[in-house]
């Protein structure tokens, strides 16, 4: 795998307490369809945007629930060597939550945490890498890290994934919002900032592209979810909203303003 393919978010799993109910919610709100993946012994359904699979849904393990883990989204980042990435993460102050494991016909992955507890999954695909392109409706178009210390977190991810800093946007009382570019991308697709006091822990938030933000937001509450932050315009002119699904998983919606 060349450097152009390193460090890109390529898959998104929802870890939830009720897979069926979550599927009903996201298909209604986002417009995804559900496609079974037949290669696994255990049932695994993929989220499909148009004809493109973008992730899946799995039941959050009972031991994770008992340990206090809420429903959440897990992003997979493409690397060339999962085992080396896990070892390097530990050297940089992170930790391993799931040891490297092979997915037959798919690739190899692990789950790690950064030095402040935010979780990602390094992933090395068995097949050719996917192309970098602007997100279509239903695909994830932005990736955001709320961190105890985004500068230290950025150094961690830069070492592991080769990410590069873009513009540092001054958000006033909210502090600096650091734009970040992932491998092979032509535009920034990641934002990092220090978490506000009301956010209890460091975490990754993923934004799903929609061509009609207001309509998508209007579907959240009737389907059992909650709008945490109503539609707003962000620097650059795009519009976003932050929501929570009925099981408590946080996600965001994103509408491009420029063609």
Coordinates of N, CA and C in Angstrom, one line a residue:
X1 N 0.8 -1.2 0.0 CA 0.0 0.0 0.0 C 0.9 1.2 0.0
X2 N 0.7 2.2 -0.9 CA 1.4 3.4 -1.0 C 1.0 4.4 0.0
X3 N 1.8 5.5 0.2 CA 1.5 6.5 1.1 C 0.2 7.2 0.8
X4 N -0.3 7.2 -0.5 CA -1.5 7.9 -0.8 C -2.7 7.2 -0.3
X5 N -2.6 6.0 0.1 CA -3.8 5.3 0.7 C -3.7 5.2 2.2
X6 N -2.7 5.6 2.8 CA -2.5 5.5 4.2 C -3.3 6.6 4.9
X7 N -4.0 6.2 6.0 CA -4.5 7.2 6.9 C -5.9 7.7 6.6
X8 N -6.7 7.0 5.8 CA -8.0 7.4 5.4 C -9.0 6.6 6.2
X9 N -10.1 7.3 6.7 CA -11.2 6.6 7.2 C -12.0 5.9 6.1
X10 N -12.2 4.6 6.2 CA -12.7 3.8 5.1 C -14.0 3.0 5.5
X11 N -14.3 3.0 6.8 CA -15.5 2.1 7.2 C -15.9 2.6 8.6
X12 N -17.2 2.4 8.9 CA -17.8 2.9 10.1 C -18.8 1.9 10.6
X13 N -18.5 1.4 11.8 CA -19.4 0.5 12.5 C -20.2 1.2 13.6
X14 N -21.4 0.9 13.7 CA -22.2 1.4 14.9 C -22.3 0.2 15.9
X15 N -21.7 0.5 17.1 CA -21.8 -0.5 18.2 C -23.0 0.0 19.1
X16 N -24.0 -0.8 19.1 CA -25.2 -0.4 19.7 C -25.9 -1.5 20.5
X17 N -26.8 -1.1 21.4 CA -27.5 -2.1 22.2 C -28.7 -2.7 21.6
X18 N -29.2 -2.2 20.5 CA -30.3 -2.7 19.7 C -30.1 -2.5 18.3
X19 N -29.6 -3.5 17.6 CA -29.2 -3.3 16.2 C -30.4 -3.1 15.3
X20 N -31.5 -3.8 15.5 CA -32.7 -3.7 14.7 C -33.3 -2.3 14.8
X21 N -33.4 -1.8 16.0 CA -34.0 -0.5 16.2 C -33.1 0.6 15.6
X22 N -31.8 0.4 15.8 CA -30.9 1.4 15.2 C -31.0 1.4 13.7
X23 N -31.2 0.2 13.1 CA -31.3 0.2 11.6 C -32.6 0.9 11.2
X24 N -33.7 0.7 11.9 CA -34.9 1.4 11.6 C -34.7 2.9 11.6
X25 N -34.0 3.4 12.6 CA -33.8 4.8 12.8 C -32.9 5.4 11.7
X26 N -31.8 4.8 11.4 CA -30.9 5.4 10.4 C -31.4 5.3 9.0
X27 N -32.1 4.2 8.7 CA -32.7 4.1 7.3 C -33.8 5.2 7.2
X28 N -34.5 5.5 8.2 CA -35.5 6.6 8.1 C -34.9 7.9 8.1
X29 N -33.9 8.2 8.8 CA -33.3 9.5 9.0 C -32.3 9.8 7.9
X30 N -31.4 8.9 7.6 CA -30.3 9.1 6.7 C -30.6 8.6 5.3
X31 N -31.4 7.6 5.2 CA -31.8 7.1 3.9 C -30.9 5.9 3.5
X32 N -30.2 5.3 4.4 CA -29.4 4.1 4.1 C -30.3 2.9 3.8
X33 N -29.8 2.0 3.1 CA -30.5 0.7 3.0 C -29.6 -0.3 3.7
X34 N -30.1 -1.5 3.9 CA -29.4 -2.6 4.7 C -29.0 -3.7 3.7
X35 N -27.8 -4.1 3.7 CA -27.3 -5.1 2.8 C -26.6 -6.2 3.7
X36 N -27.1 -7.4 3.8 CA -26.4 -8.5 4.6 C -25.1 -8.8 3.9
X37 N -24.1 -9.0 4.8 CA -22.8 -9.5 4.4 C -22.7 -11.0 4.7
X38 N -22.7 -11.8 3.6 CA -22.9 -13.2 3.7 C -21.6 -14.0 4.1
X39 N -20.4 -13.3 4.1 CA -19.2 -14.1 4.4 C -19.0 -14.4 5.8
X40 N -19.7 -13.7 6.7 CA -19.5 -13.9 8.2 C -20.4 -15.1 8.7
X41 N -19.9 -15.8 9.7 CA -20.8 -16.8 10.3 C -21.8 -16.1 11.1
X42 N -21.5 -15.1 11.8 CA -22.5 -14.3 12.6 C -23.1 -13.3 11.7
X43 N -24.4 -13.0 11.9 CA -25.1 -12.0 11.1 C -24.4 -10.7 11.1
X44 N -24.2 -10.0 10.0 CA -23.6 -8.7 9.9 C -24.3 -8.0 8.8
X45 N -25.0 -6.9 9.1 CA -25.6 -6.1 8.0 C -24.9 -4.8 7.8
X46 N -24.7 -4.5 6.5 CA -24.0 -3.3 6.1 C -24.9 -2.1 5.9
X47 N -24.4 -0.9 6.2 CA -25.1 0.3 5.8 C -24.7 0.6 4.4
X48 N -25.7 0.8 3.5 CA -25.4 1.1 2.1 C -26.0 2.4 1.7
X49 N -25.1 3.3 1.1 CA -25.5 4.6 0.6 C -25.5 4.5 -0.9
X50 N -26.7 4.5 -1.5 CA -26.8 4.2 -2.9 C -26.5 2.8 -3.1
X51 N -25.4 2.6 -3.9 CA -24.9 1.2 -4.1 C -23.6 1.0 -3.3
X52 N -23.2 1.9 -2.5 CA -21.9 1.9 -1.8 C -22.0 1.5 -0.4
X53 N -21.5 0.3 0.1 CA -21.4 0.0 1.5 C -20.5 1.0 2.2
X54 N -20.9 1.5 3.4 CA -20.0 2.5 4.1 C -19.7 2.0 5.5
X55 N -20.4 1.0 6.0 CA -20.2 0.5 7.4 C -21.2 -0.6 7.7
X56 N -21.3 -0.8 9.0 CA -22.3 -1.8 9.5 C -22.7 -1.6 10.9
X57 N -23.5 -2.5 11.4 CA -24.0 -2.4 12.8 C -23.8 -3.7 13.5
X58 N -23.3 -3.6 14.8 CA -23.1 -4.7 15.6 C -23.6 -4.5 17.0
X59 N -23.9 -5.5 17.7 CA -24.4 -5.4 19.1 C -23.2 -5.0 20.0
X60 N -23.3 -4.0 20.8 CA -22.3 -3.7 21.7 C -22.2 -4.8 22.7
X61 N -21.0 -5.4 22.9 CA -20.9 -6.5 23.8 C -21.3 -6.2 25.3
X62 N -21.9 -7.2 25.9 CA -22.4 -7.1 27.2 C -21.4 -6.6 28.2
X63 N -20.2 -7.1 28.0 CA -19.1 -6.7 29.0 C -18.7 -5.2 28.8
X64 N -18.9 -4.7 27.5 CA -18.6 -3.3 27.3 C -19.7 -2.4 27.9
X65 N -21.0 -2.9 27.8 CA -22.1 -2.2 28.5 C -21.9 -2.2 30.0
X66 N -21.5 -3.3 30.5 CA -21.3 -3.4 32.0 C -20.1 -2.5 32.4
X67 N -19.2 -2.3 31.5 CA -18.1 -1.4 31.9 C -18.3 0.1 31.6
X68 N -19.6 0.4 31.2 CA -20.0 1.8 31.1 C -19.9 2.3 29.7
X69 N -19.5 1.5 28.7 CA -19.4 2.0 27.3 C -20.8 2.3 26.7
X70 N -21.0 3.5 26.2 CA -22.3 3.8 25.6 C -22.3 3.3 24.1
X71 N -23.5 3.2 23.5 CA -23.5 3.0 22.0 C -22.6 4.1 21.4
X72 N -21.9 3.7 20.3 CA -21.0 4.7 19.7 C -20.6 4.2 18.3
X73 N -20.1 5.1 17.5 CA -19.6 4.8 16.2 C -18.1 4.6 16.2
X74 N -17.6 3.6 15.5 CA -16.2 3.3 15.4 C -15.7 3.4 14.0
X75 N -14.8 4.3 13.8 CA -14.2 4.5 12.5 C -12.9 3.7 12.3
X76 N -12.8 3.2 11.0 CA -11.7 2.3 10.6 C -10.8 3.2 9.8
X77 N -9.5 3.2 10.1 CA -8.5 4.0 9.4 C -7.5 3.0 8.7
X78 N -7.3 3.3 7.4 CA -6.5 2.4 6.6 C -5.0 2.5 6.9
X79 N -4.3 1.4 7.1 CA -2.9 1.3 7.3 C -2.3 0.2 6.5
X80 N -1.0 0.1 6.4 CA -0.4 -1.0 5.7 C -0.1 -2.2 6.6
X81 N 0.1 -1.9 7.9 CA 0.5 -2.9 8.9 C -0.2 -2.7 10.2
X82 N -1.3 -3.5 10.5 CA -2.1 -3.3 11.7 C -1.2 -3.6 12.9
X83 N -0.5 -4.6 12.9 CA 0.3 -5.0 14.1 C 1.3 -3.9 14.5
X84 N 2.0 -3.4 13.5 CA 3.0 -2.4 13.7 C 2.3 -1.1 14.2
X85 N 1.1 -0.8 13.7 CA 0.4 0.4 14.2 C 0.0 0.2 15.6
X86 N -0.5 -0.9 16.0 CA -0.9 -1.2 17.4 C 0.3 -1.0 18.3
X87 N 1.4 -1.6 17.9 CA 2.7 -1.5 18.7 C 3.1 0.0 18.9
X88 N 3.1 0.7 17.8 CA 3.5 2.1 17.8 C 2.5 3.0 18.6
X89 N 1.2 2.7 18.6 CA 0.3 3.4 19.4 C 0.6 3.3 20.9
X90 N 1.0 2.1 21.3 CA 1.4 1.9 22.7 C 2.6 2.7 23.1
X91 N 3.6 2.8 22.1 CA 4.8 3.6 22.4 C 4.5 5.1 22.5
X92 N 3.4 5.5 21.9 CA 3.0 6.9 21.8 C 2.0 7.3 23.0
X93 N 1.7 6.3 23.8 CA 0.9 6.6 25.0 C -0.6 6.2 24.8
X94 N -0.9 5.5 23.7 CA -2.2 5.0 23.5 C -2.3 3.6 24.1
X95 N -3.3 2.8 23.6 CA -3.5 1.5 24.1 C -4.3 0.6 23.2
X96 N -4.2 -0.7 23.4 CA -5.0 -1.6 22.5 C -6.2 -2.1 23.3
X97 N -7.4 -2.0 22.6 CA -8.6 -2.5 23.2 C -9.0 -3.8 22.6
X98 N -8.6 -4.0 21.3 CA -8.9 -5.3 20.7 C -7.6 -5.7 19.9
X99 N -7.1 -6.9 20.1 CA -5.9 -7.3 19.5 C -6.1 -7.5 18.0
X100 N -5.0 -7.4 17.2 CA -5.2 -7.6 15.7 C -5.8 -8.9 15.4
X101 N -6.8 -8.9 14.4 CA -7.5 -10.0 14.0 C -7.8 -10.0 12.6
X102 N -7.9 -11.1 11.9 CA -8.2 -11.2 10.5 C -9.7 -11.4 10.3
X103 N -10.2 -10.7 9.2 CA -11.6 -10.9 8.8 C -11.4 -11.6 7.4
X104 N -11.8 -12.8 7.3 CA -11.6 -13.5 6.0 C -12.2 -12.8 4.8
X105 N -11.4 -12.7 3.8 CA -11.7 -12.0 2.5 C -11.8 -10.5 2.6
X106 N -11.6 -9.9 3.8 CA -11.8 -8.5 4.0 C -10.5 -7.8 4.4
X107 N -9.8 -8.3 5.4 CA -8.6 -7.6 5.9 C -8.3 -7.9 7.3
X108 N -7.4 -7.1 7.9 CA -7.0 -7.3 9.3 C -7.2 -6.0 10.0
X109 N -7.7 -6.1 11.3 CA -8.0 -4.8 12.0 C -7.7 -5.0 13.5
X110 N -7.6 -3.9 14.2 CA -7.5 -3.9 15.7 C -8.3 -2.7 16.1
X111 N -8.5 -2.6 17.4 CA -9.1 -1.4 18.0 C -8.2 -0.8 19.0
X112 N -7.9 0.5 18.9 CA -7.0 1.2 19.8 C -7.6 2.4 20.3
X113 N -7.0 2.9 21.4 CA -7.4 4.2 21.9 C -6.2 5.2 21.9
X114 N -6.5 6.5 21.7 CA -5.4 7.4 21.8 C -5.1 7.8 23.2
X115 N -4.1 8.6 23.5 CA -3.7 8.9 24.9 C -4.8 9.5 25.8
X116 N -5.9 9.9 25.2 CA -7.0 10.5 26.0 C -8.3 9.7 25.9
X117 N -8.2 8.5 25.3 CA -9.4 7.6 25.4 C -10.2 7.5 24.1
X118 N -10.0 8.4 23.1 CA -10.8 8.3 21.9 C -10.4 7.0 21.1
X119 N -11.4 6.4 20.5 CA -11.2 5.0 19.9 C -11.2 5.0 18.4
X120 N -10.3 4.4 17.8 CA -10.3 4.1 16.3 C -9.9 2.7 16.1
X121 N -10.1 2.3 14.8 CA -9.7 0.9 14.4 C -8.7 1.0 13.2
X122 N -7.4 0.7 13.4 CA -6.6 0.6 12.2 C -7.0 -0.6 11.4
X123 N -6.9 -0.5 10.1 CA -7.5 -1.6 9.2 C -6.6 -1.7 8.0
X124 N -6.2 -2.9 7.6 CA -5.4 -3.2 6.4 C -6.3 -4.1 5.5
X125 N -6.8 -3.5 4.4 CA -7.7 -4.3 3.5 C -6.9 -5.4 2.8
X126 N -7.7 -6.5 2.5 CA -7.1 -7.6 1.7 C -7.1 -7.2 0.2
X127 N -8.0 -6.4 -0.2 CA -8.1 -6.0 -1.6 C -7.5 -4.7 -1.9
X128 N -7.7 -4.1 -3.1 CA -7.1 -2.8 -3.4 C -7.8 -1.7 -2.6
X129 N -7.1 -0.6 -2.4 CA -7.6 0.5 -1.6 C -8.7 1.2 -2.4
X130 N -9.6 1.8 -1.6 CA -10.7 2.6 -2.2 C -10.2 3.9 -2.7
X131 N -10.9 4.6 -3.6 CA -10.5 5.9 -4.1 C -10.9 7.0 -3.1
X132 N -10.2 8.1 -3.2 CA -10.5 9.3 -2.4 C -11.4 10.1 -3.2
X133 N -12.6 10.5 -2.7 CA -13.5 11.3 -3.4 C -14.4 12.1 -2.4
X134 N -15.0 13.2 -2.9 CA -15.9 14.0 -2.1 C -17.1 13.1 -1.8
X135 N -17.6 13.2 -0.6 CA -18.6 12.3 -0.1 C -19.9 12.6 -0.8
X136 N -20.6 11.5 -1.2 CA -22.0 11.6 -1.8 C -23.0 11.6 -0.6
X137 N -24.3 12.0 -0.9 CA -25.3 11.8 0.2 C -25.3 10.4 0.8
X138 N -25.3 10.3 2.1 CA -25.3 9.1 2.8 C -23.9 8.6 3.2
X139 N -22.9 9.2 2.6 CA -21.5 8.8 3.0 C -21.0 9.8 4.1
X140 N -20.0 9.3 4.8 CA -19.4 10.2 5.9 C -18.5 11.2 5.2
X141 N -18.8 12.5 5.5 CA -18.1 13.6 4.9 C -17.1 14.4 5.8
X142 N -17.3 14.1 7.1 CA -16.4 14.9 8.1 C -16.2 14.0 9.3
X143 N -15.0 14.2 9.9 CA -14.6 13.4 11.0 C -14.1 14.3 12.1
X144 N -14.6 14.3 13.3 CA -14.3 15.3 14.3 C -13.8 14.7 15.6
X145 N -12.7 15.1 16.1 CA -12.2 14.7 17.4 C -12.3 15.7 18.5
X146 N -13.1 15.4 19.5 CA -13.1 16.2 20.7 C -12.1 15.6 21.7
X147 N -11.1 16.3 22.1 CA -10.0 15.7 22.9 C -9.7 16.5 24.1
X148 N -9.1 15.9 25.1 CA -8.6 16.5 26.3 C -7.4 17.5 25.9
X149 N -6.7 17.1 24.8 CA -5.6 17.9 24.4 C -5.4 17.6 22.9
X150 N -6.0 18.4 22.0 CA -6.0 18.1 20.6 C -4.6 18.1 20.0
X151 N -3.7 19.0 20.5 CA -2.3 19.1 20.0 C -1.6 17.8 20.2
X152 N -1.7 17.2 21.4 CA -1.0 16.0 21.7 C -1.7 14.8 20.9
X153 N -3.0 14.9 20.8 CA -3.7 13.9 20.0 C -3.3 13.9 18.6
X154 N -3.2 15.1 18.0 CA -2.8 15.3 16.6 C -1.4 14.6 16.4
X155 N -0.5 14.9 17.3 CA 0.9 14.3 17.1 C 0.8 12.8 17.1
X156 N -0.1 12.2 17.9 CA -0.3 10.8 18.0 C -0.8 10.2 16.6
X157 N -1.8 10.9 16.1 CA -2.4 10.4 14.8 C -1.5 10.7 13.7
X158 N -0.8 11.8 13.7 CA 0.1 12.1 12.6 C 1.2 11.0 12.5
X159 N 1.7 10.6 13.6 CA 2.7 9.5 13.6 C 2.1 8.2 13.1
X160 N 0.9 7.9 13.5 CA 0.3 6.6 13.1 C -0.1 6.6 11.7
X161 N -0.8 7.7 11.3 CA -1.5 7.7 10.0 C -1.0 8.7 9.0
X162 N 0.0 9.5 9.3 CA 0.5 10.5 8.4 C -0.3 11.7 8.1
X163 N -1.2 12.0 9.0 CA -2.1 13.2 8.8 C -1.3 14.5 8.8
X164 N -1.8 15.5 8.2 CA -1.2 16.8 8.1 C -2.1 17.9 8.6
X165 N -1.6 18.9 9.2 CA -2.3 20.0 9.7 C -2.7 20.9 8.5
X166 N -4.0 21.5 8.6 CA -4.4 22.5 7.7 C -4.5 23.8 8.5
X167 N -5.6 24.6 8.2 CA -5.8 25.8 8.9 C -6.2 25.6 10.4
X168 N -5.8 26.5 11.2 CA -6.2 26.6 12.6 C -7.3 27.7 12.7
X169 N -8.5 27.3 13.0 CA -9.6 28.3 13.0 C -9.9 28.7 14.4
X170 N -9.8 30.0 14.6 CA -10.1 30.6 16.0 C -11.6 30.7 16.2
X171 N -12.1 29.9 17.1 CA -13.5 29.8 17.4 C -13.9 30.7 18.6
X172 N -13.0 31.6 19.0 CA -13.3 32.5 20.1 C -13.2 31.8 21.4
X173 N -14.3 31.9 22.2 CA -14.3 31.2 23.6 C -14.2 29.7 23.5
X174 N -14.6 29.1 22.3 CA -14.5 27.7 22.2 C -13.1 27.2 21.9
X175 N -12.2 28.1 21.6 CA -10.8 27.8 21.3 C -10.5 27.5 19.8
X176 N -9.4 26.8 19.6 CA -8.9 26.6 18.2 C -9.6 25.3 17.7
X177 N -10.0 25.4 16.4 CA -10.5 24.2 15.7 C -9.5 23.9 14.6
X178 N -8.8 22.9 14.8 CA -7.7 22.5 13.9 C -8.2 21.6 12.7
X179 N -8.0 22.1 11.5 CA -8.3 21.3 10.3 C -7.2 20.4 10.0
X180 N -7.5 19.2 9.6 CA -6.5 18.1 9.3 C -6.9 17.4 8.0
X181 N -5.8 17.1 7.3 CA -6.0 16.4 6.0 C -5.5 15.0 6.1
X182 N -6.3 14.0 5.7 CA -5.9 12.6 5.8 C -5.3 12.2 4.4
X183 N -4.6 11.0 4.4 CA -3.8 10.6 3.3 C -4.5 10.6 2.0
X184 N -3.9 11.2 1.0 CA -4.4 11.1 -0.4 C -5.6 12.1 -0.6
X185 N -6.1 12.7 0.4 CA -7.3 13.6 0.2 C -6.8 14.9 -0.4
X186 N -7.7 15.6 -1.2 CA -7.4 16.9 -1.8 C -7.8 18.0 -0.9
X187 N -8.7 17.7 0.1 CA -9.2 18.7 1.0 C -9.2 18.2 2.4
X188 N -9.3 19.1 3.4 CA -9.3 18.7 4.8 C -10.6 18.0 5.0
X189 N -10.6 16.9 5.8 CA -11.8 16.2 6.1 C -11.9 15.8 7.6
X190 N -11.0 16.4 8.4 CA -11.0 16.1 9.8 C -10.9 17.4 10.6
X191 N -11.5 17.5 11.7 CA -11.4 18.7 12.6 C -11.1 18.2 14.0
X192 N -10.2 18.9 14.7 CA -9.9 18.6 16.1 C -10.0 19.8 17.0
X193 N -10.5 19.6 18.2 CA -10.5 20.7 19.1 C -10.5 20.2 20.6
X194 N -10.2 21.0 21.5 CA -10.3 20.6 22.9 C -11.8 20.5 23.3
X195 N -12.1 19.5 24.0 CA -13.5 19.3 24.3 C -14.0 20.3 25.3
X196 N -15.2 20.8 25.2 CA -15.8 21.7 26.2 C -16.1 20.9 27.4
X197 N -16.3 21.7 28.5 CA -16.5 21.1 29.8 C -17.7 20.1 29.9
X198 N -18.8 20.5 29.0 CA -20.0 19.7 29.1 C -19.9 18.3 28.3
X199 N -18.8 18.2 27.6 CA -18.5 16.9 26.9 C -17.7 16.0 27.9
X200 N -18.2 14.9 28.3 CA -17.6 14.2 29.4 C -16.3 13.4 29.1
X201 N -16.0 13.1 27.8 CA -14.8 12.3 27.5 C -14.4 12.6 26.0
X202 N -13.2 12.3 25.7 CA -12.7 12.5 24.4 C -13.4 11.4 23.5
X203 N -13.8 11.8 22.3 CA -14.4 10.9 21.4 C -14.4 11.4 19.9
X204 N -14.6 10.5 19.0 CA -14.7 10.8 17.6 C -16.2 10.9 17.2
X205 N -16.5 12.0 16.5 CA -17.9 12.2 16.0 C -17.8 12.2 14.4
X206 N -18.8 11.5 13.8 CA -18.8 11.3 12.4 C -20.0 12.0 11.7
X207 N -19.8 12.7 10.7 CA -20.8 13.5 10.0 C -21.2 12.8 8.7
X208 N -22.5 12.6 8.6 CA -23.1 12.0 7.4 C -23.6 13.1 6.4
X209 N -23.1 13.0 5.2 CA -23.5 14.0 4.2 C -25.0 13.8 3.8
X210 N -25.7 14.9 3.7 CA -27.1 14.9 3.3 C -27.3 16.1 2.3
X211 N -28.2 15.9 1.3 CA -28.4 17.0 0.4 C -29.6 17.9 0.9
X212 N -30.2 17.5 2.0 CA -31.3 18.4 2.6 C -31.2 18.2 4.1
X213 N -30.4 19.1 4.7 CA -30.1 19.0 6.2 C -31.4 19.2 7.0
X214 N -32.2 20.2 6.6 CA -33.4 20.5 7.4 C -34.4 19.3 7.4
X215 N -34.5 18.7 6.2 CA -35.4 17.6 6.1 C -34.9 16.4 7.0
X216 N -33.6 16.1 6.9 CA -33.1 15.0 7.7 C -33.3 15.3 9.2
X217 N -33.0 16.5 9.7 CA -33.2 16.9 11.1 C -34.6 16.7 11.5
X218 N -35.5 17.0 10.6 CA -37.0 16.9 11.0 C -37.4 15.4 11.2
X219 N -36.6 14.5 10.6 CA -36.9 13.1 10.8 C -36.4 12.5 12.1
X220 N -35.5 13.2 12.8 CA -34.8 12.6 13.9 C -35.8 12.3 15.1
X221 N -36.4 13.4 15.6 CA -37.3 13.2 16.7 C -38.5 12.2 16.5
X222 N -39.2 12.3 15.4 CA -40.3 11.4 15.1 C -39.9 9.9 15.1
X223 N -38.6 9.7 14.8 CA -38.1 8.3 14.8 C -37.3 7.9 16.1
X224 N -37.5 8.7 17.2 CA -37.0 8.3 18.5 C -35.7 8.9 18.8
X225 N -35.1 9.7 18.0 CA -33.8 10.3 18.3 C -33.9 11.7 18.9
X226 N -32.8 12.4 19.0 CA -32.8 13.7 19.7 C -31.8 14.6 18.9
X227 N -32.2 15.8 18.7 CA -31.3 16.8 18.1 C -30.6 17.5 19.2
X228 N -29.2 17.4 19.3 CA -28.4 18.0 20.3 C -28.0 19.4 20.0
X229 N -27.7 19.6 18.7 CA -27.4 21.0 18.2 C -28.1 21.2 16.9
X230 N -29.1 22.1 16.8 CA -29.8 22.3 15.6 C -29.0 22.8 14.5
X231 N -29.5 22.9 13.3 CA -28.7 23.3 12.1 C -28.1 24.6 12.3
X232 N -26.8 24.7 11.9 CA -26.0 25.9 12.0 C -25.0 26.0 10.9
X233 N -24.6 27.2 10.5 CA -23.6 27.4 9.5 C -22.2 27.4 10.2
X234 N -21.3 26.7 9.6 CA -19.9 26.7 10.1 C -19.0 27.5 9.2
X235 N -17.8 27.8 9.7 CA -16.8 28.5 8.8 C -16.6 27.8 7.5
X236 N -16.7 28.6 6.4 CA -16.7 28.0 5.1 C -18.0 27.9 4.4
X237 N -19.1 28.0 5.3 CA -20.5 28.1 4.7 C -21.3 26.8 4.8
X238 N -20.7 25.7 5.0 CA -21.5 24.4 5.1 C -22.4 24.5 6.3
X239 N -23.4 23.6 6.3 CA -24.3 23.6 7.5 C -24.3 22.2 8.1
X240 N -24.4 22.2 9.4 CA -24.3 20.9 10.2 C -25.4 20.9 11.3
X241 N -25.6 19.7 11.8 CA -26.4 19.5 13.0 C -25.9 18.3 13.7
X242 N -26.0 18.2 15.0 CA -25.5 17.1 15.8 C -26.7 16.5 16.5
X243 N -26.7 15.1 16.5 CA -27.9 14.4 16.9 C -27.5 13.2 17.8
X244 N -28.5 12.6 18.3 CA -28.3 11.3 19.1 C -29.4 10.3 18.7
X245 N -29.0 9.1 18.4 CA -30.0 8.1 18.0 C -30.7 7.6 19.2
X246 N -31.8 6.8 19.1 CA -32.6 6.3 20.2 C -31.8 5.5 21.3
X247 N -30.7 4.9 20.9 CA -30.0 4.1 21.8 C -28.9 4.9 22.5
X248 N -28.7 6.1 22.1 CA -27.7 7.0 22.7 C -26.4 7.2 21.9
X249 N -26.4 6.7 20.7 CA -25.2 7.0 19.9 C -25.2 8.3 19.2
X250 N -24.1 9.1 19.4 CA -24.0 10.4 18.8 C -23.6 10.3 17.3
X251 N -24.2 11.2 16.5 CA -23.8 11.3 15.1 C -24.1 12.7 14.7
X252 N -23.6 13.1 13.5 CA -23.9 14.5 13.0 C -24.3 14.4 11.5
X253 N -24.9 15.4 11.1 CA -25.3 15.6 9.7 C -24.6 16.8 9.1
X254 N -24.3 16.7 7.8 CA -23.5 17.7 7.1 C -24.1 18.0 5.7
X255 N -24.3 19.2 5.4 CA -24.8 19.6 4.1 C -23.7 20.6 3.4
X256 N -23.2 20.2 2.3 CA -22.3 21.1 1.5 C -23.2 22.3 1.0
X257 N -22.5 23.4 0.9 CA -23.2 24.6 0.3 C -22.6 24.9 -1.0
X258 N -21.4 24.5 -1.3 CA -20.8 24.8 -2.6 C -21.0 23.5 -3.5
X259 N -21.2 23.7 -4.8 CA -21.4 22.5 -5.7 C -20.2 21.7 -5.8

